[in-house]
Structures are given as structure tokens and as C-alpha cells.
XYZ file of C-alpha atoms in Angstrom:
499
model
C 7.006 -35.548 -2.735
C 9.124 -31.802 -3.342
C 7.553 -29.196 -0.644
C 5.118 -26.539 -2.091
C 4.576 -23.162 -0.709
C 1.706 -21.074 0.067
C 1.613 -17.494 0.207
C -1.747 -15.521 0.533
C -2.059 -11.514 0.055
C -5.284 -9.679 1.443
C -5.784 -6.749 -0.854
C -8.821 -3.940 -0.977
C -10.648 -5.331 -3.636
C -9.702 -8.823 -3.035
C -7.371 -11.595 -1.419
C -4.873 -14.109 -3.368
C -3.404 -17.097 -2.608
C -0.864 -19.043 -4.689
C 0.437 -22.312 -4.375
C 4.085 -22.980 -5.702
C 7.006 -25.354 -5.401
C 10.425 -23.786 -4.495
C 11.365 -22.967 -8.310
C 8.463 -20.755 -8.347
C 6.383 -23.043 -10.452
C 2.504 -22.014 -9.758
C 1.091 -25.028 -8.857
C -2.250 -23.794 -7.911
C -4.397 -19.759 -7.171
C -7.248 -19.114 -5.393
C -8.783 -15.949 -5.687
C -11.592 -14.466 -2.918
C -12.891 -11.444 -4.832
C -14.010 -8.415 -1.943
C -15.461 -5.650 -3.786
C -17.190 -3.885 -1.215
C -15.508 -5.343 1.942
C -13.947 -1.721 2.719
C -16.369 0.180 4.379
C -16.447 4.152 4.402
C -18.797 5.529 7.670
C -17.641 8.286 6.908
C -15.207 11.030 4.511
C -12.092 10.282 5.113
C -12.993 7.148 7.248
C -11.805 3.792 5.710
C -12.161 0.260 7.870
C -12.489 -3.324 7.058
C -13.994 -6.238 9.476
C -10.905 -8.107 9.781
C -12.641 -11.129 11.379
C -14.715 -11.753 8.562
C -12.458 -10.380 5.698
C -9.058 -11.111 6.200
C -9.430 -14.000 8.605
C -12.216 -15.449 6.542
C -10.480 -15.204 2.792
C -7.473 -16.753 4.044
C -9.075 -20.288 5.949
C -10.747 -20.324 2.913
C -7.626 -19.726 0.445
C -5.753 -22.262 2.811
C -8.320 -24.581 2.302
C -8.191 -24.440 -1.705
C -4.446 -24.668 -1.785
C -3.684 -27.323 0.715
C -6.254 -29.354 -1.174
C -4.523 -28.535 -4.135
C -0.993 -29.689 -2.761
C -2.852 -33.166 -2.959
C -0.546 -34.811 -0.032
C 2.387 -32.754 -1.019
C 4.180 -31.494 2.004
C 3.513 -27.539 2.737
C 6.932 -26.534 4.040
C 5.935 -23.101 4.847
C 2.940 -20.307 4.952
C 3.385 -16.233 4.410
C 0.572 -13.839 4.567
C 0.970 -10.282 3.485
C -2.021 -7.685 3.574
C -2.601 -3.972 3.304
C -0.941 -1.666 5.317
C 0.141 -0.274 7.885
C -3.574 -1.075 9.521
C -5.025 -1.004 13.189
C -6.269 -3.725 14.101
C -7.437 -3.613 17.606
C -8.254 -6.956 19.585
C -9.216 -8.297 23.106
C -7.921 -10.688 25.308
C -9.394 -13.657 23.050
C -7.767 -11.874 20.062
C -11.388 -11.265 18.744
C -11.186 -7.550 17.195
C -13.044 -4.771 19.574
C -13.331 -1.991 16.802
C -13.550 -2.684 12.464
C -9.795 -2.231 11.275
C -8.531 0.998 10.682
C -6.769 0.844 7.156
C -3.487 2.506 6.008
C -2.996 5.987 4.439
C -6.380 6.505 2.680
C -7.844 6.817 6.095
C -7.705 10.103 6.943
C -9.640 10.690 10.151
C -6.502 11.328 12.675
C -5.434 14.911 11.409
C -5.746 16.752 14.430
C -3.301 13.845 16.345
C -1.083 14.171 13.838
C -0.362 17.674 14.221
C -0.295 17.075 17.712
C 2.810 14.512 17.212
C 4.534 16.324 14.750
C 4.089 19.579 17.356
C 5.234 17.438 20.515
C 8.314 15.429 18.750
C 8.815 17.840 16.651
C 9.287 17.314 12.542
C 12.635 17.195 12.226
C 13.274 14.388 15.325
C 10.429 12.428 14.186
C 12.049 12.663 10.259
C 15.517 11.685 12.313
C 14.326 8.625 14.184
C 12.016 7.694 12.244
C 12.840 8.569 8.829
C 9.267 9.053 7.993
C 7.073 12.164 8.640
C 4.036 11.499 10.829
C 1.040 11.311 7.865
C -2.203 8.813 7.190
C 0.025 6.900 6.714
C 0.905 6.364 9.936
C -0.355 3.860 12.980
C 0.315 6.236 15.653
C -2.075 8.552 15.423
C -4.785 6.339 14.562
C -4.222 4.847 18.155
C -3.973 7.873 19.634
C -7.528 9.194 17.842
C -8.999 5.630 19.620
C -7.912 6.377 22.380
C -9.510 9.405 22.372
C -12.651 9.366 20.636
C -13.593 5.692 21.587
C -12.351 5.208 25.118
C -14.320 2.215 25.950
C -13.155 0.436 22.990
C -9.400 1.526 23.843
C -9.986 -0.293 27.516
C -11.407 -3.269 26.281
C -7.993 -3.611 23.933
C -5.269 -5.887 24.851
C -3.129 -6.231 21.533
C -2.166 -4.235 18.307
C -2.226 -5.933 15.300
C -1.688 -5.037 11.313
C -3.383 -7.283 8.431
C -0.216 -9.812 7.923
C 0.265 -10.084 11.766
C -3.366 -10.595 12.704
C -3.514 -13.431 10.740
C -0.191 -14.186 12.037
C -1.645 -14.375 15.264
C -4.765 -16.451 14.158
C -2.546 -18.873 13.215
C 0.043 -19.780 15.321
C -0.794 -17.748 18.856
C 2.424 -15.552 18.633
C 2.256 -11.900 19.015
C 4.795 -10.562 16.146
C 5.197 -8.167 13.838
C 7.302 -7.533 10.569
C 10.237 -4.874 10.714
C 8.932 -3.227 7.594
C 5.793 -2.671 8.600
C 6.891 -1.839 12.385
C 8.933 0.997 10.593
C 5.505 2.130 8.933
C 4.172 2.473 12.158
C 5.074 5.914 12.658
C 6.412 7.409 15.122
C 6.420 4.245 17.134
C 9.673 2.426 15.286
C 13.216 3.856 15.291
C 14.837 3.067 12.364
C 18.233 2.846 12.697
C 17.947 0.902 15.428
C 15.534 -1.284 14.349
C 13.587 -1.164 17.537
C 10.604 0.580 18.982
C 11.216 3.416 20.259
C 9.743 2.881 24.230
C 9.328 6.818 25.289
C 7.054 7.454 22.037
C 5.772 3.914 21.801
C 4.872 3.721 25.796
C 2.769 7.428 25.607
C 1.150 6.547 22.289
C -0.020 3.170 22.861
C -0.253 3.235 26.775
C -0.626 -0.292 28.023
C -0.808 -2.439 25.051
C 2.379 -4.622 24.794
C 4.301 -4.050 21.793
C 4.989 -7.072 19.338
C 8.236 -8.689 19.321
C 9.970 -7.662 16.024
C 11.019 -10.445 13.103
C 12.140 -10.048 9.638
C 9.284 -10.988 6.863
C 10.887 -14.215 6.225
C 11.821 -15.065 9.325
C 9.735 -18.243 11.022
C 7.946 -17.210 13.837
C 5.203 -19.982 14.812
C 3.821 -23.025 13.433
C 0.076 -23.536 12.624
C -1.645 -24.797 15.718
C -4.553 -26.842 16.235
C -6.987 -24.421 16.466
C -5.663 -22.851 13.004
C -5.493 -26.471 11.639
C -9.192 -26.803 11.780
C -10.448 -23.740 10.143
C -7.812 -23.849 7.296
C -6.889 -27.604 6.709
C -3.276 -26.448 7.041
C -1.577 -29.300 8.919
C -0.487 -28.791 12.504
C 2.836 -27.350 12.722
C 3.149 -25.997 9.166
C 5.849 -23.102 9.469
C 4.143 -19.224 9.399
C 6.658 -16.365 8.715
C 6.094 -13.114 9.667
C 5.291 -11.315 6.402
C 4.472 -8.268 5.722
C 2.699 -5.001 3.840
C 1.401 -6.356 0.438
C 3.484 -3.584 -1.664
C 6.542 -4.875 -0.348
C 5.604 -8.692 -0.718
C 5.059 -7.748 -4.599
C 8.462 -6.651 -4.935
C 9.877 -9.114 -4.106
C 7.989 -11.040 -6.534
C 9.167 -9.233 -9.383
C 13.006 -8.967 -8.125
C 12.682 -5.222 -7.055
C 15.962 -6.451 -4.647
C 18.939 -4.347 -5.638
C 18.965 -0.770 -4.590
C 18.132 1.218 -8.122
C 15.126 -0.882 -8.467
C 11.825 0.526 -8.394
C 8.407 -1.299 -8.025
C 5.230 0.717 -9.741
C 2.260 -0.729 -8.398
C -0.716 -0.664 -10.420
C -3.621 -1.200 -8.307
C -6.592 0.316 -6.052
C -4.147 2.819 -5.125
C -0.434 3.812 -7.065
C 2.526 2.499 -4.904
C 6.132 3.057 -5.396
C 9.083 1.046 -3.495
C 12.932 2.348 -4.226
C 15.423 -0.239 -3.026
C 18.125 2.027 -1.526
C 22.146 1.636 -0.585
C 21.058 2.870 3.319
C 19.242 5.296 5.122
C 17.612 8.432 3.661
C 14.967 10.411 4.476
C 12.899 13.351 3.250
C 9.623 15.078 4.285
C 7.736 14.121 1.388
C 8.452 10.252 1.125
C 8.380 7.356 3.285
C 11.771 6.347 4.151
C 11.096 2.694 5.786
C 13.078 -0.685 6.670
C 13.039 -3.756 4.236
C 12.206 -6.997 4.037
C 15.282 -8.265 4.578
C 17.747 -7.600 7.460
C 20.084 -4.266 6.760
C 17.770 -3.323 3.950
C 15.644 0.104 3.387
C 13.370 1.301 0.667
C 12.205 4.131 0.035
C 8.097 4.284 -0.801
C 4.975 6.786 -1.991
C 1.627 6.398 -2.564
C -0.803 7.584 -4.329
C -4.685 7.969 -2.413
C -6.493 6.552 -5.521
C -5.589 5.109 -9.201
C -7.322 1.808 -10.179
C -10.591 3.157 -7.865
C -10.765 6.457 -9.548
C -11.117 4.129 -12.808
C -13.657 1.957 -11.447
C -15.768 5.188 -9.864
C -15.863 6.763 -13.594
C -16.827 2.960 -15.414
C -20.140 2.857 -12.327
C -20.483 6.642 -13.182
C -21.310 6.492 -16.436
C -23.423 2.664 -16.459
C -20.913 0.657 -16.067
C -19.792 -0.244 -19.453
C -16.745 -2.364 -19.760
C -13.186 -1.448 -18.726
C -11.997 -2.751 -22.741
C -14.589 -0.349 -24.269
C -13.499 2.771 -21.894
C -9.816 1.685 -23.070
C -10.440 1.106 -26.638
C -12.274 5.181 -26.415
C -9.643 6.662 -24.692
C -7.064 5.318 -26.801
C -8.421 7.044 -29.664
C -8.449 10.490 -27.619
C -5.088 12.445 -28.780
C -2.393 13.062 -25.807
C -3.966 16.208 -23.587
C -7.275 14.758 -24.017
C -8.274 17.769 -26.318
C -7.105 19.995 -23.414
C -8.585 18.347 -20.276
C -6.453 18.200 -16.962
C -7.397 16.331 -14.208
C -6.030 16.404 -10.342
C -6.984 12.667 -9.035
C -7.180 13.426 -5.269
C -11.013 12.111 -5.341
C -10.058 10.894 -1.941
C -7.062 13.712 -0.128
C -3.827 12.718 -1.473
C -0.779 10.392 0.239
C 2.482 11.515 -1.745
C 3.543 14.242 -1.874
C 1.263 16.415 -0.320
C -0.054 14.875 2.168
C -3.350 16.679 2.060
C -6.707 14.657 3.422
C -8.821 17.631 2.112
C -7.530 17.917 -1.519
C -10.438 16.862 -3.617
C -10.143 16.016 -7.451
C -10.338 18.600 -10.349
C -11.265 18.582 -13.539
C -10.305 21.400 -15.594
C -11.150 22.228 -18.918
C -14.390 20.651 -19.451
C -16.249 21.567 -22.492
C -19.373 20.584 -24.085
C -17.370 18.151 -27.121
C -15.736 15.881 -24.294
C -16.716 12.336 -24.148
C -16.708 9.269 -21.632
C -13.328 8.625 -23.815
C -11.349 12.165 -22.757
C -12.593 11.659 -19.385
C -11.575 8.133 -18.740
C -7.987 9.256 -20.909
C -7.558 12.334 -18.683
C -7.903 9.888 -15.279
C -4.726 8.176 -16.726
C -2.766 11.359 -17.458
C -4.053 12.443 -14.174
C -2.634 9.812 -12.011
C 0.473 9.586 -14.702
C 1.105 13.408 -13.671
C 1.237 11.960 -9.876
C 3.622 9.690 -10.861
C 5.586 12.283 -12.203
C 5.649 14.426 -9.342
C 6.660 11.360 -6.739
C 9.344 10.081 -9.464
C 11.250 13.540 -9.460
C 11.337 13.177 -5.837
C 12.350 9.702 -5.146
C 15.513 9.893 -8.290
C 18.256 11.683 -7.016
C 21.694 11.626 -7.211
C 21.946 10.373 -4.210
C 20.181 7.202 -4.922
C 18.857 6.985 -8.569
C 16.187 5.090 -9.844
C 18.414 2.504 -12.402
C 15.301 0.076 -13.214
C 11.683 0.769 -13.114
C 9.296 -2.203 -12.740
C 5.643 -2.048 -12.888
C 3.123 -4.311 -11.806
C -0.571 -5.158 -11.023
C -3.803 -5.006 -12.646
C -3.642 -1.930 -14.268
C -0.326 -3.039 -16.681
C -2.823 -5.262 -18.522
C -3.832 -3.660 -21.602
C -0.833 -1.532 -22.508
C -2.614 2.046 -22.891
C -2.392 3.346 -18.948
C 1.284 2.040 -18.900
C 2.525 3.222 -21.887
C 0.866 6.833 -21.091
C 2.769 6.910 -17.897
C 5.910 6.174 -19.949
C 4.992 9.348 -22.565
C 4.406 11.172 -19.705
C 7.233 10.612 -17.308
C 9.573 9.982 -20.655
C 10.691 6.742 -18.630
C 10.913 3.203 -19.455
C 9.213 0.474 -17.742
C 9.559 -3.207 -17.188
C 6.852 -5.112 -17.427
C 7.492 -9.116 -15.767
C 5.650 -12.078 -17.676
C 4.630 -13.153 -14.661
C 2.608 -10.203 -12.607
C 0.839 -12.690 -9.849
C 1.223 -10.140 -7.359
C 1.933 -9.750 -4.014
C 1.241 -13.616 -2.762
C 3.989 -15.136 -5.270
C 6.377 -12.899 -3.265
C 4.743 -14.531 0.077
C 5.649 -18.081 -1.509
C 9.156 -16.584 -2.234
C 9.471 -15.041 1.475
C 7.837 -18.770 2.636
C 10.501 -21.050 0.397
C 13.657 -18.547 1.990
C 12.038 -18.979 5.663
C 11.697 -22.808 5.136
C 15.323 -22.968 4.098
C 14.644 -23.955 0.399
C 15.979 -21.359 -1.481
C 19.072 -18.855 -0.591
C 17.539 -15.100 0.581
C 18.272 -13.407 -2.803
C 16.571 -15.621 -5.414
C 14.676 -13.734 -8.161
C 12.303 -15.782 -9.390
C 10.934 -12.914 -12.281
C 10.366 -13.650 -16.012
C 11.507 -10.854 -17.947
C 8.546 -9.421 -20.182
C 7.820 -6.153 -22.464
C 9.788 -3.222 -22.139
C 7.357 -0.203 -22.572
C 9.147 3.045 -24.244
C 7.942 6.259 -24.170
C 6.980 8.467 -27.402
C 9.108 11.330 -27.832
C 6.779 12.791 -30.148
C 4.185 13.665 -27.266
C 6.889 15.054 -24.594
C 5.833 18.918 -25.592
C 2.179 17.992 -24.854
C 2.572 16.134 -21.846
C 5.631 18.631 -20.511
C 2.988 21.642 -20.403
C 0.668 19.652 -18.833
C 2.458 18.264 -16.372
C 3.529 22.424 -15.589
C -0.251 23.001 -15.122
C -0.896 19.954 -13.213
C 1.805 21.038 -10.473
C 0.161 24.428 -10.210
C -3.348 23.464 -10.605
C -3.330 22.059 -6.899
C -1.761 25.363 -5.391
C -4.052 27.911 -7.477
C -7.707 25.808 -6.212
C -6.456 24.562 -2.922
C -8.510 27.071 -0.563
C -11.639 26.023 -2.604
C -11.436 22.948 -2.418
C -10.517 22.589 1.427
C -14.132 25.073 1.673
C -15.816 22.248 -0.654
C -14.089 19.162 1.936
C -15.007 21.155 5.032
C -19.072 21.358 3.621
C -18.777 17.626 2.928
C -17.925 16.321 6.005
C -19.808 19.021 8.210
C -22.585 19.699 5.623
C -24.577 21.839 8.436
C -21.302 23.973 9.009
């Protein structure tokens, strides 16, 4: 029987798993939906139990797809999954502390200033190629170590999302170059090593994972694993990696001019570059593949500001909210809307921005609202796009994927409003039919630069809206500056409400 492939992604709002054969054929999904499996203690707080989550969705996608295989031979198993995360564990691996998730939590502010301060910008932005931000793992650790002592000494090992699992299933201690270089200020890039002096003061005695490429085998399922997945024993695991880059590859985002736009929970962008490059307001990070490097953004919220404005007002369906707001004119009759509902990632890199709404009058309608979200977050994309197309390395090809393509209206507003063209792939799986491409190259099957993308639509922009959308898009860039000091009075009330 021809070997099948399994690759799982853990996402926010849900984890996938797809089954395919090394053409890419879909054999078989599985789909574990997790709408409230992030929890939020507190503003700017943002965790997830990775024991029961992560671990739990994938022995019970495993289970689905190797039943699915029906005797077929699984030559190989990736797992991608958000981040870069924290995932703190014991000596039995079990976690001592919920996981601390990537860029949206914001609680480490005063350790990264700290960083930044003692390694100073520009070095960090040299070895690196990243600024210290959310984003980053290092000061998470560092804000454990410090506000939750006990919990720091009863750590042993470091994990993200992809490598936890990693763990869970085949007992090695590994992590993914891309998301080691995510792992700010812990990874130097060039070298494509940790860097000991910063990584030894940050993260004190816990060991530091050996370092594999996301294809790369690094264990076989053991015994243990076999049991609470049905994977057979000795099934190849690669290493994996951050779900953003896993989708990528799934759509061919491979050749440096290619850009992934990531539809989801949050906006994502990956640039596949010629080398190294770096600047203060991106993420400048290693790739997938050996000699490879990307550069990435990412937007706090996109697809959650959507779903907080369907519960807001009664939770009417997504399709009506669409079909309303696609009979609102471009502007939405003069409404402007800054989406940092929870800080902002790229490019400001501010945990206490809060999201505006300006304009507001009494004729406005669910329908300009839920419109003005989408020019909102288009606006975003905007901004990040000006930044990551340069001459240096310009964006040739501009590929969009996820959830929020479907429909046409939020994709073919970012198009008006960027004046960009995007592809949009017949086949938008996500981020776990890249883990079955990263599994068939680690098992041998397929050579390391197969595409297996369907071409799709093609989504132009209208010309005839440009004016509109260009003064706009001049407010929205100054709307942030002119009601910043308000709104970091309004985010100091909300998380010290006695202050």
C-alpha cells in the first residue's frame, strides 16, 4: 500500500489534522474545534493548557487519521502550532504553569525594556535580526522567573506548541530553527545557533533544545505515544514548526518575492527573502528550510475582532454581516476604525493601543460597522505591506490564505485598499497540509521544493475606489499618533481600575 502522511496544526480557535499521500491527495481531515480554549486572566494576559489542548486535540486527530489510513503505512508525522509559546514543564514533562502564547500576550513589557536597555537595540536587531517585542520568548521567561519563582524552580525544560508535542511523542528534546529564531533574543541568526551569553542569563538552568530544521526527522513515536494516539511505534516525527510558516509552505510561498497573507484569528504576513535583512519594525527570522529567511508581521487581532462584533450585536450570522456590509459604499459613509482591540504586533508594537472608532453617527448600522472592521484591519495591512516591499527585496507574488478568503468581500477590500493583487489557492487547507508536505520531504518521498498548490482566483483591486480608500488610509496612519496618550490613560484604568 503507497505511504500516507499526517500533519496536524494546533491553532487558537481550533486544531487540524490532514491525512494525505505524497502527491498531496487529501485522503482524510479531522477537525477539533477550541473556541474558548485560550484563556485571558487577565488584559494583556493570553495562555492555553497545553496538556489538555494541544496534547489532547492531537491523540485525538492521530487517532481519526491513522484509522483513516485503514492499514496504509504512515511514513511520517509533523505537528505545527502557534507561536513562538512558553511552555514550561517538569522533570516528567508534565507542564508546571498554563502556556504562555505568542505576541498577543502582552504581560512582559517591563522585561522587555530591560533587554532592549541591557543588549542594547541595535546588537539585539544585529544578532538577532528581530527587535525584542511580544513577540518574543525571552522575556516571557524572564517575567516567570520573576513573578512566579516557585514555578521557575520546579521547571526543567522549555518547550513551544510544535516541540511539546514533539516531545510527547518521541522523548526528544528539539526545537525548529524557525521558531528558535522567534525566540528572541535567545537565537543568533546568522549563525544559526543560540546565542549561550544571552541564552545562559535569560533562561538560567534550563537546557536549551538541540536545533533541527522543520523537516528534518528527529524521533520516532514511542510506546508510550503509540497508546494514546494509535500511531504505530516508530512512525517518523519531524520537528515542525510555527503554524504561519507550515501554511506557506502549503500554498508554495517558497521563492523569495512570495508573500503569504494569513487570514485568520490574527493577520500574518511571511516574505520569502534572497538573505538576511532586518529592520526595527518587522520580524526578520530563519526558514523552514536550511539557508532560508523570511521576513514576517502580525497583526494583534483580525478574524477575532470579527467574531467580537457578530457576539456584540446577538450573534447573527457571519453571511448576513457580509451580505450588509457589502452593500455599505467604500469609507463606510465616513467611519474609520483603528483595530488594536487587543495592543498591536506590527508595526507599532504597542500593548496599550486600544481600538478606535471614529466617526460614529446616529445613521450607522451593524453593516458600516462590521465594513469598517475590514477597512480597519485592510489599513494594517497597508501599513505592514509598505514596510516589508522594498527595493531591496520586493514583494513579486502575494498569496492569501485562511478562513477569512472565503466569501470574497474582506479580500477583495484589502485589494481596493492596498491597490494589490492577490492569489487566492483552490486548495486553502491550511497550515497541516504544509505539515504533510514538511512530513512526505522528511520521510524521503518527495524532493525539498515540491509545491503542491492549485492555482485559484486572482482578486484585482478597483481603481475606481483608490481616492476613497487613499484618504483614509492618510487618516488611519495619523489617527493612532493624534489619540495615543488617551488611549494608553484608558489601558492604564483597565488593567489597574483602582489606579
Amino acid at each position: 500500500m503507497e505511504p500516507l502522511l499526517i500533519g496536524i496544526d494546533l491553532g487558537t480557535g481550533s486544531s487540524k489534522g490532514v491525512l494525505t499521500d505524497a502527491q498531496g491527495t487529501v485522503v482524510a481531515t479531522a477537525v477539533r474545534p477550541r473556541p474558548r480554549s485560550m484563556s485571558l486572566p487577565r488584559p494583556g494576559w493570553a495562555e492555553v493548557d497545553a496538556e489538555a489542548v494541544w496534547w489532547g486535540d492531537v491523540t485525538s486527530i492521530a487517532a481519526e487519521l491513522g484509522a483513516a489510513a485503514q492499514g496504509a503505512p504512515i511514513a511520517a508525522v509533523c505537528v505545527s502550532g502557534v507561536g513562538p509559546c512558553l511552555v514550561l514543564c517538569d522533570e516528567q514533562d508534565i507542564p508546571v504553569r498554563p502556556a504562555i502564547l505568542y505576541g498577543i500576550d502582552m504581560r512582559a513589557t517591563a522585561e522587555i525594556d530591560e533587554l532592549t536597555d541591557r543588549y542594547s537595540a541595535d546588537e539585539v536587531l544585529r544578532r538577532g535580526g528581530t527587535p525584542i517585542t511580544s513577540q518574543a520568548v525571552g522575556p516571557k521567561a524572564l517575567w516567570v522567573r520573576r513573578h512566579e519563582p516557585q514555578v521557575w524552580a520546579n521547571a526543567r525544560r522549555w518547550y513551544n506548541s510544535s516541540s511539546y508535542v514533539v516531545r510527547k511523542l518521541t522523548g526528544e528534546y528539539v526545537l525548529d530553527h524557525h521558531t528558535a529564531s522567534q525566540s528572541v533574543p535567545l537565537y543568533d541568526i546568522e549563525a544559526r545557533d543560540w546565542h549561550r551569553p544571552w541564552y545562559d542569563e535569560i533562561m538560567a538552568d534550563l537546557p536549551a533544545p538541540r536545533l533541527a530544521w522543520s523537516s528534518e526527522v528527529v524521533g520516532a513515536v514511542t510506546p508510550a505515544a503509540a497508546e494514546a494516539t494509535g500511531l504505530p511505534v516508530g512512525t517518523p516525527v519531524c520537528a515542525g514548526t510555527v503554524d504561519a510558516w507550515a501554511e506557506s509552505v502549503s500554498v508554495g510561498v517558497r521563492r523569495p518575492g512570495d508573500l503569504m497573507l494569513m487570514y485568520g484569528s490574527t493577520m500574518f504576513f511571511v516574505q520569502q527573502l534572497e538573505g538576511v535583512a532586518r529592520h526595527p519594525q518587522l520580524w526578520n527570522t530563519a526558514g523552514v528550510a536550511p539557508d532560508t529567511y523570511c521576513l514576517a508581521a502580525g497583526m494583534a487581532t483580525s478574524g477575532s475582532l470579527t467574531s467580537w462584533l457578530r457576539d456584540l450585536v446577538g450573534e447573527v450570522p457571519f453571511e448576513t454581516l457580509v451580505a450588509e456590509a457589502a452593500q455599505v459604499p467604500a469609507g463606510s459613509d465616513g467611519l474609520l476604525m483603528l483595530p488594536y482591540f487587543a495592543g498591536e504586533r506590527s508595526p507599532i508594537f504597542d500593548p496599550d493601543a486600544r481600538g478606535v472608532i471614529a466617526g460614529l453617527t446616529l445613521r450607522h448600522g451593524r453593516g458600516h460597522l462590521f465594513r469598517a472592521v475590514y477597512e480597519g484591519i485592510a489599513f494594517g495591512i497597508r501599513q505592514i505591506l509598505e514596510l516589508l516591499d522594498t527595493p531591496e527585496n520586493p514583494v513579486r507574488r502575494l498569496v492569501a490564505v485562511g478562513g477569512g478568503t472565503q466569501g470574497g468581500l474582506w479580500t477583495k477590500i484589502v485589494s481596493d485598499v492596498t491597490g494589490r493583487e492577490q492569489e487566492v489557492p483552490t486548495v486553502t487547507i491550511g497550515a497541516s497540509y504544509g505539515d504533510a508536505l514538511l512530513a512526505a520531504v522528511g520521510a524521503g518521498l518527495v524532493p525539498p521544493d515540491t509545491d503542491w498548490t492549485r492555482p485559484g482566483q486572482v482578486v484585482r483591486p478597483d481603481l475606481s475606489v483608490r481616492d476613497t480608500y487613499d484618504t483614509l488610509y492618510a487618516g488611519y496612519t495619523s489617527l493612532y499618533t493624534d489619540t495615543r496618550a488617551q488611549v494608553h490613560t484608558l489601558a492604564a484604568l483597565q488593567t489597574n481600575p483602582t489606579a
